[in-house]
Tab-separated table of C-alpha atoms in Angstrom:
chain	number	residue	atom	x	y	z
A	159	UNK	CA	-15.586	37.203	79.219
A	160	UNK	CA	-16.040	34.530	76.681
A	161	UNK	CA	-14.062	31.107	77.241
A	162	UNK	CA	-12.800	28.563	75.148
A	163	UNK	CA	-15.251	26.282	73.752
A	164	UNK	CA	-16.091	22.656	75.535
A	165	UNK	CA	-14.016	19.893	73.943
A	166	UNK	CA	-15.711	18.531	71.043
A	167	UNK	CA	-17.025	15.646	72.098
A	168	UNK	CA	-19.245	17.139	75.125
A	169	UNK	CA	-21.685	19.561	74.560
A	170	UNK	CA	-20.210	20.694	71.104
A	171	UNK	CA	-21.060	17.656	69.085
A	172	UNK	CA	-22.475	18.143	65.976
A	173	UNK	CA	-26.130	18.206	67.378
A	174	UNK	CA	-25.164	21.307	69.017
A	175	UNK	CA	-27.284	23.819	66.720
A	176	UNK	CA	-24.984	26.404	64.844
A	177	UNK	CA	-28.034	28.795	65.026
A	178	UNK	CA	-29.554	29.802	67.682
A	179	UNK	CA	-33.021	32.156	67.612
A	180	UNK	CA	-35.131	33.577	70.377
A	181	UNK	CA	-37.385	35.660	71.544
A	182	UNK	CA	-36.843	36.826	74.695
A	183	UNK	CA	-40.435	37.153	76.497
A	184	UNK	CA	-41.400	38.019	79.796
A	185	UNK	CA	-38.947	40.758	80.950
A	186	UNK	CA	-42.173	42.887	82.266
A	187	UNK	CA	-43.734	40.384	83.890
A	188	UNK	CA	-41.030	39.268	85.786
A	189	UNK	CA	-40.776	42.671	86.614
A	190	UNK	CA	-44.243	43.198	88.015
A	191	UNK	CA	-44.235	39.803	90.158
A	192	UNK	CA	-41.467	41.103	92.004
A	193	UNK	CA	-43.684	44.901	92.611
A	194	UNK	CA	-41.198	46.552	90.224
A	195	UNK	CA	-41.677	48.862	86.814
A	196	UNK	CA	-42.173	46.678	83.611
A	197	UNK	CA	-38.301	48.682	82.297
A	198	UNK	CA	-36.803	47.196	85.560
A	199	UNK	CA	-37.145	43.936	83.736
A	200	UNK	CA	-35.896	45.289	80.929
A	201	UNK	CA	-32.447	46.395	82.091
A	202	UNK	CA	-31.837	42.654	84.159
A	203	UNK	CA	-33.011	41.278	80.261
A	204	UNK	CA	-29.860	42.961	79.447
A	205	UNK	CA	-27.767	40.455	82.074
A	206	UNK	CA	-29.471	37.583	80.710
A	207	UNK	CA	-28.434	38.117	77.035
A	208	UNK	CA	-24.968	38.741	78.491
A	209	UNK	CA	-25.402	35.366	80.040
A	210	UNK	CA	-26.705	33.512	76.860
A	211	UNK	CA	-24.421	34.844	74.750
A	212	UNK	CA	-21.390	33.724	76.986
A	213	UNK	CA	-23.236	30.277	76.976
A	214	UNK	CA	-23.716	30.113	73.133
A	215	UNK	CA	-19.673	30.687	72.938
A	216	UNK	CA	-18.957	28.168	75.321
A	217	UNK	CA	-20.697	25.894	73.373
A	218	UNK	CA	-19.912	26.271	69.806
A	219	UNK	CA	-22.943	27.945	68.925
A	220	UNK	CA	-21.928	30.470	65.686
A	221	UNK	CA	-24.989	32.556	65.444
A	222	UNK	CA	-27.321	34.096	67.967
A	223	UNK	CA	-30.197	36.029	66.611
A	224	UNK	CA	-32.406	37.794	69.337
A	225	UNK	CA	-35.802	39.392	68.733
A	226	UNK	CA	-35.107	42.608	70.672
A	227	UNK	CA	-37.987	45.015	69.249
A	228	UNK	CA	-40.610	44.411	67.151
A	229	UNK	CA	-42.285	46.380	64.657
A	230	UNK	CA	-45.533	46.031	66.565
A	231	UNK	CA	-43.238	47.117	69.826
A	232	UNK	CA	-44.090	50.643	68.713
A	233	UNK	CA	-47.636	50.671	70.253
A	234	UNK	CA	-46.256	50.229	73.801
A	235	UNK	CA	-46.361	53.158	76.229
A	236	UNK	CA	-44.337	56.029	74.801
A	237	UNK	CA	-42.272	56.269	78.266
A	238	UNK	CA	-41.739	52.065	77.637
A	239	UNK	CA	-40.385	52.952	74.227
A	240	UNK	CA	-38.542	55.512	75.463
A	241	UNK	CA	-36.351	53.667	77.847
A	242	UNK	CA	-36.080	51.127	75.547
A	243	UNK	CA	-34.397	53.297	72.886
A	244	UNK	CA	-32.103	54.719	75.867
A	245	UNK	CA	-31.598	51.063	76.612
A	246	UNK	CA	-30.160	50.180	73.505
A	247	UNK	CA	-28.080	52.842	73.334
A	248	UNK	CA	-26.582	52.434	76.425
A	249	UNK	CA	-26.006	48.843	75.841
A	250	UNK	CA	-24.247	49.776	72.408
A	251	UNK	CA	-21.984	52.054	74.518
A	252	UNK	CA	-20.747	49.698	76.905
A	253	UNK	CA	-20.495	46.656	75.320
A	254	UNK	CA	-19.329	46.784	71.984
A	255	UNK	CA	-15.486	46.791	72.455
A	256	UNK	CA	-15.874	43.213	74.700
A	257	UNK	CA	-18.088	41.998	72.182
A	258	UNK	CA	-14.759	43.070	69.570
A	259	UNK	CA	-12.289	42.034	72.032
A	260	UNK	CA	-13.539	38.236	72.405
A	261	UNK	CA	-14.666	37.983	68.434
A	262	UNK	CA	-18.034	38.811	68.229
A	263	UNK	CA	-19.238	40.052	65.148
A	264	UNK	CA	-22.793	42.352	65.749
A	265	UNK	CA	-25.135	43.044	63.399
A	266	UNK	CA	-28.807	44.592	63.428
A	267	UNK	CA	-31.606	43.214	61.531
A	268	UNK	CA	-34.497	45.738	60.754
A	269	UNK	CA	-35.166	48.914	59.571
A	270	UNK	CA	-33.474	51.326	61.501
A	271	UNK	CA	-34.641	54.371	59.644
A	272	UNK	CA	-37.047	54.961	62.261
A	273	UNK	CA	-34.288	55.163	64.989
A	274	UNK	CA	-32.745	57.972	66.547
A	275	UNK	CA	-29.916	59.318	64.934
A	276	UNK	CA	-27.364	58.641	67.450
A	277	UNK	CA	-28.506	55.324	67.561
A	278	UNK	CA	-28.459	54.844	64.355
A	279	UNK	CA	-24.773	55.770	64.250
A	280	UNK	CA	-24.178	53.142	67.396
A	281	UNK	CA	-25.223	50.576	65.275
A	282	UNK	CA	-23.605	51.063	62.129
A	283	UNK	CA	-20.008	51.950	64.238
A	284	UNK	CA	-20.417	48.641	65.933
A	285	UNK	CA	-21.607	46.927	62.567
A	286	UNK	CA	-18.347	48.383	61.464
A	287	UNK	CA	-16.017	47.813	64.247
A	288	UNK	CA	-16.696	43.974	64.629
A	289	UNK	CA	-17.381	43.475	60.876
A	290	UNK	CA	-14.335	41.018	60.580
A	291	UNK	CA	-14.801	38.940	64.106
A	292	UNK	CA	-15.884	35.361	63.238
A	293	UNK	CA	-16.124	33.590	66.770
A	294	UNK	CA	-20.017	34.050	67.167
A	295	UNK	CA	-22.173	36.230	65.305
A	296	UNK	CA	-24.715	38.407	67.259
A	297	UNK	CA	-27.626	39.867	65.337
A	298	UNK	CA	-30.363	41.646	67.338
A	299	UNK	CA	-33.573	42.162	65.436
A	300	UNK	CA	-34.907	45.974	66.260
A	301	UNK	CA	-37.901	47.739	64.764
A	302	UNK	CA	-37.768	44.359	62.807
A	303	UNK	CA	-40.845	42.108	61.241
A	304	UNK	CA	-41.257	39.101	59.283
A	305	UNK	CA	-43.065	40.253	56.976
A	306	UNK	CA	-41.498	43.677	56.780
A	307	UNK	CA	-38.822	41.141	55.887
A	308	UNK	CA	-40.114	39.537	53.216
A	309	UNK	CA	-41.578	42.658	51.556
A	310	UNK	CA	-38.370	44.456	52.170
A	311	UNK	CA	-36.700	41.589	50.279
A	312	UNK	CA	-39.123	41.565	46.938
A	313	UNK	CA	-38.455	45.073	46.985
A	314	UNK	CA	-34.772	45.334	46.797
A	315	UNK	CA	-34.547	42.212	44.392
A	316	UNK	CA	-36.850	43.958	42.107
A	317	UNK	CA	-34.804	47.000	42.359
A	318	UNK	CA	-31.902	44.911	41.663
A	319	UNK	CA	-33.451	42.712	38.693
A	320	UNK	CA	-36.664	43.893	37.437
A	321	UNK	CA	-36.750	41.217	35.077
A	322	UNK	CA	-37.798	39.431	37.426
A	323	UNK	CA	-41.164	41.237	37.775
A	324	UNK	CA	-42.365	38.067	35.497
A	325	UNK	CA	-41.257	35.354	37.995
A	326	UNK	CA	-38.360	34.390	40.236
A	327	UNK	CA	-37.575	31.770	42.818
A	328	UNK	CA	-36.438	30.920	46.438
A	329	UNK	CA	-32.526	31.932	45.550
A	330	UNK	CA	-33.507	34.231	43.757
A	331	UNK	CA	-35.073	35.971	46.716
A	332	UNK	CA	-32.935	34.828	50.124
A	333	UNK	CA	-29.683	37.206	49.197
A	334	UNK	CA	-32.432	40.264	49.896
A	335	UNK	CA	-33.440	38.416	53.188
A	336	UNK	CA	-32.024	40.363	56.170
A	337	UNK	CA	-30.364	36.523	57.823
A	338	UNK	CA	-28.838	36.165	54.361
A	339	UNK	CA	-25.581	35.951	55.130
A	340	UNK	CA	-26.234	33.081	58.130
A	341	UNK	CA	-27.648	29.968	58.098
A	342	UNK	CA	-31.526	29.630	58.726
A	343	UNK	CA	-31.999	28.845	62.510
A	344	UNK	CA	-31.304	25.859	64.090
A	345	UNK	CA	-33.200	26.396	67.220
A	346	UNK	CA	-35.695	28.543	67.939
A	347	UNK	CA	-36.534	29.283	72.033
A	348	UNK	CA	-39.321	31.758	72.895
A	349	UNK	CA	-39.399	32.160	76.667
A	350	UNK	CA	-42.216	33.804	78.768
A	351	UNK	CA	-44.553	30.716	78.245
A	352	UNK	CA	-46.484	32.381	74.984
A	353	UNK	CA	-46.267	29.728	71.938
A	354	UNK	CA	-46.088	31.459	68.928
A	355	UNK	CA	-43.384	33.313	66.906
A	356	UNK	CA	-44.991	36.692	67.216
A	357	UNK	CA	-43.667	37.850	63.375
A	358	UNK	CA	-40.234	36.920	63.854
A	359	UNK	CA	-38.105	35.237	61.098
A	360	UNK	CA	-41.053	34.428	59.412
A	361	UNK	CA	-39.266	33.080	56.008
A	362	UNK	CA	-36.035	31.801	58.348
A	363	UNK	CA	-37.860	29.687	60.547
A	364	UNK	CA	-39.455	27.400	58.020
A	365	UNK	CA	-37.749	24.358	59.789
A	366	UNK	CA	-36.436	25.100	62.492
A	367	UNK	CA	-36.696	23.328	66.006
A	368	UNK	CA	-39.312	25.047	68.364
A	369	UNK	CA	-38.757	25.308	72.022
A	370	UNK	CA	-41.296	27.201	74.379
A	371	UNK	CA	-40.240	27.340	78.088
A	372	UNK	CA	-42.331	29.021	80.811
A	373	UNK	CA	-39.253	31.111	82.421
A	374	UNK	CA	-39.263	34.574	81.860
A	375	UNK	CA	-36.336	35.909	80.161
A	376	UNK	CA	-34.633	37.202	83.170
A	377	UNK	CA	-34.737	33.843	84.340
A	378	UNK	CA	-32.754	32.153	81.357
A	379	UNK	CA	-29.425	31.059	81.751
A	380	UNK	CA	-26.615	28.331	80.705
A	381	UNK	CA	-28.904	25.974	82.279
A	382	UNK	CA	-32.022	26.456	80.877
A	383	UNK	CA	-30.186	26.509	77.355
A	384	UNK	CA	-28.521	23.170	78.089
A	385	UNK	CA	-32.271	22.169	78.673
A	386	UNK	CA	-33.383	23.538	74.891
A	387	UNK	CA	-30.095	22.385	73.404
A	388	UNK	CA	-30.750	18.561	75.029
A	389	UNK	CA	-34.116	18.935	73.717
A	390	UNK	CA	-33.221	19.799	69.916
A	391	UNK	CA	-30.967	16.693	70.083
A	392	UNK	CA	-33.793	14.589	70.255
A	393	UNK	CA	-35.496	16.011	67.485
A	394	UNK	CA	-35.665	14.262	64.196
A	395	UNK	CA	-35.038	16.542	61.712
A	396	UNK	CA	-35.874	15.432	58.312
A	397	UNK	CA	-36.293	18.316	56.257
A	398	UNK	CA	-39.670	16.229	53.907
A	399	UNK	CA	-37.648	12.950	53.906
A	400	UNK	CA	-38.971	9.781	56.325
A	401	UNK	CA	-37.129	8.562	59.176
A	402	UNK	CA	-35.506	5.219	57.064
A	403	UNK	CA	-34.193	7.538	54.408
A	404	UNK	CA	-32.090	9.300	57.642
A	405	UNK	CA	-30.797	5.929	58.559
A	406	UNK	CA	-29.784	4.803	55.673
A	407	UNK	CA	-28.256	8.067	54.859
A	408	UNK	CA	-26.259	8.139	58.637
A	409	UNK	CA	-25.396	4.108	58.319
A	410	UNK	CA	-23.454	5.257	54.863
A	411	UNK	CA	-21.903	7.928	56.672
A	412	UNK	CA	-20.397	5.820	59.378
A	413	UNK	CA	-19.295	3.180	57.251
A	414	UNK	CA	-17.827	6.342	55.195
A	415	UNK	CA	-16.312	6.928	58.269
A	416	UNK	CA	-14.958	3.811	59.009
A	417	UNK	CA	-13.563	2.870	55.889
A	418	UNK	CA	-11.652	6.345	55.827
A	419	UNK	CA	-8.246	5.383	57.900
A	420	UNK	CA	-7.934	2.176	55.811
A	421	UNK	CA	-8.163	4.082	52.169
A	422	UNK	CA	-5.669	6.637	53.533
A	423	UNK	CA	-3.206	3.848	55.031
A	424	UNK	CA	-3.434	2.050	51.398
A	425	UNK	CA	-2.731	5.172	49.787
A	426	UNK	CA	0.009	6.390	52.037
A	427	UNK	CA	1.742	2.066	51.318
A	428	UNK	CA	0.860	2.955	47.717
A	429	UNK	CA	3.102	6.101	47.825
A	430	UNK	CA	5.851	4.524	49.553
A	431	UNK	CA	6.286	1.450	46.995
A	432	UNK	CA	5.907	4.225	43.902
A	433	UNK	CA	8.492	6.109	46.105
């Protein structure tokens, strides 16, 4: 069960990200060290994004996008697959009504066309059921690619506007994008110890904070995201401007900041003599 969020000025200060992104590597592996099946790892995965996503609440986090499947995941042994699909499913039917029942809105990046059809319907009654729940937003990326993404995108604009065949431009294209309706990542985590982003969010992750950690997704919890969280804090994140322009532009903000009691109390002695 979700709980309250830490008081603001703890963990959920403003450089806690409001995005969150990751893949979550290694299940097999950790599997296989311990002389189990590669899907035994799978099914503890499933306590760890329990876990995360408990964390992420607790800390003000708004959006938590996992790479679950991969377009590419297809080529895995069939029985792999298999128990994956059953996987998801299960999950679906156990924990959608406590994702509704502490806010969570769920959503499923991808193309899902290829899916079962009882899946299918799992997703989009879940989609449905939590469509108004705006305490975190969980979006798992299945049978999903970046650059099924982007092509997926040009598509249905086109569709949409085909004068646009002659040109068009960044917002012309990012309502088609399947993140559209969240903020581009904040954070990005990959654990498992691979560094690279393995076709995920391709467009999304333009700027967002990279953090690689060598514990294998069973292994990740609130800790080990307090570690990536502490480590996006001390990133400088200048989106093409230099570091001076950022302190110039925070120095105006705290004397914004400062100055802001004094206007009101003039205004509110204004008032009173106009009174």
């Amino acid at each position: 069960m979700l709980r309250d969020p830490l008081p603001a000025n703890d963990v959920t200060a403003p450089r806690v990200p409001r995005h969150v992104a990751v893949i979550m590597d290694g299940n097999g592996r950790w599997a296989q060290a311990r002389g189990k099946p590669r899907v035994f790892g799978h099914t503890r995965g499933v306590d760890a994004v329990r876990s995360t996503l408990q964390a992420c609440g607790e800390r003000g986090i708004e959006y938590l996008t996992l790479f679950a499947f991969s377009s590419e995941n297809w080529r895995r042994p069939p029985e792999e697959v298999s128990f994956l699909m059953q996987l998801f499913v299960g999950a679906l039917e156990d924990e959608v009504v406590k994702l509704h029942e502490n806010g969570i809105r769920f959503r499923v990046i991808g193309d899902v066309s290829r899916f079962e059809p009882r899946l299918a319907e799992l997703i989009r009654r879940a989609e449905t059921t939590t469509a108004n729940n705006d305490r975190l937003t969980l979006t798992v990326a299945a049978n999903y690619g970046g650059r099924w993404d982007i092509l997926q995108a040009v598509n249905g604009m086109l569709a949409a506007h085909p004068e646009r065949r002659s040109g068009f431009d960044e917002q012309d294209l990012r309502p088609f994008l399947a993140l559209s309706d969240a903020p581009e990542p904040d954070l990005f985590i990959r654990t498992g110890g691979e560094q690279r982003i393995s076709n995920f969010l391709l467009w999304q992750l333009a700027y967002t904070e990279l953090y690689f950690t060598d514990l294998l997704w069973p292994e990740f919890d609130a800790a080990a995201l307090d570690r990536a969280i502490d480590s996006y804090r001390k990133r400088e994140r200048r989106f093409g401007r230099t570091s001076d322009q950022l302190r110039t532009d925070q120095e105006l903000r705290r004397r914004e900041d400062a100055a802001a009691p004094a206007a009101a109390a003039t205004a509110s002695q204004d008032a009173d003599q106009h009174a």
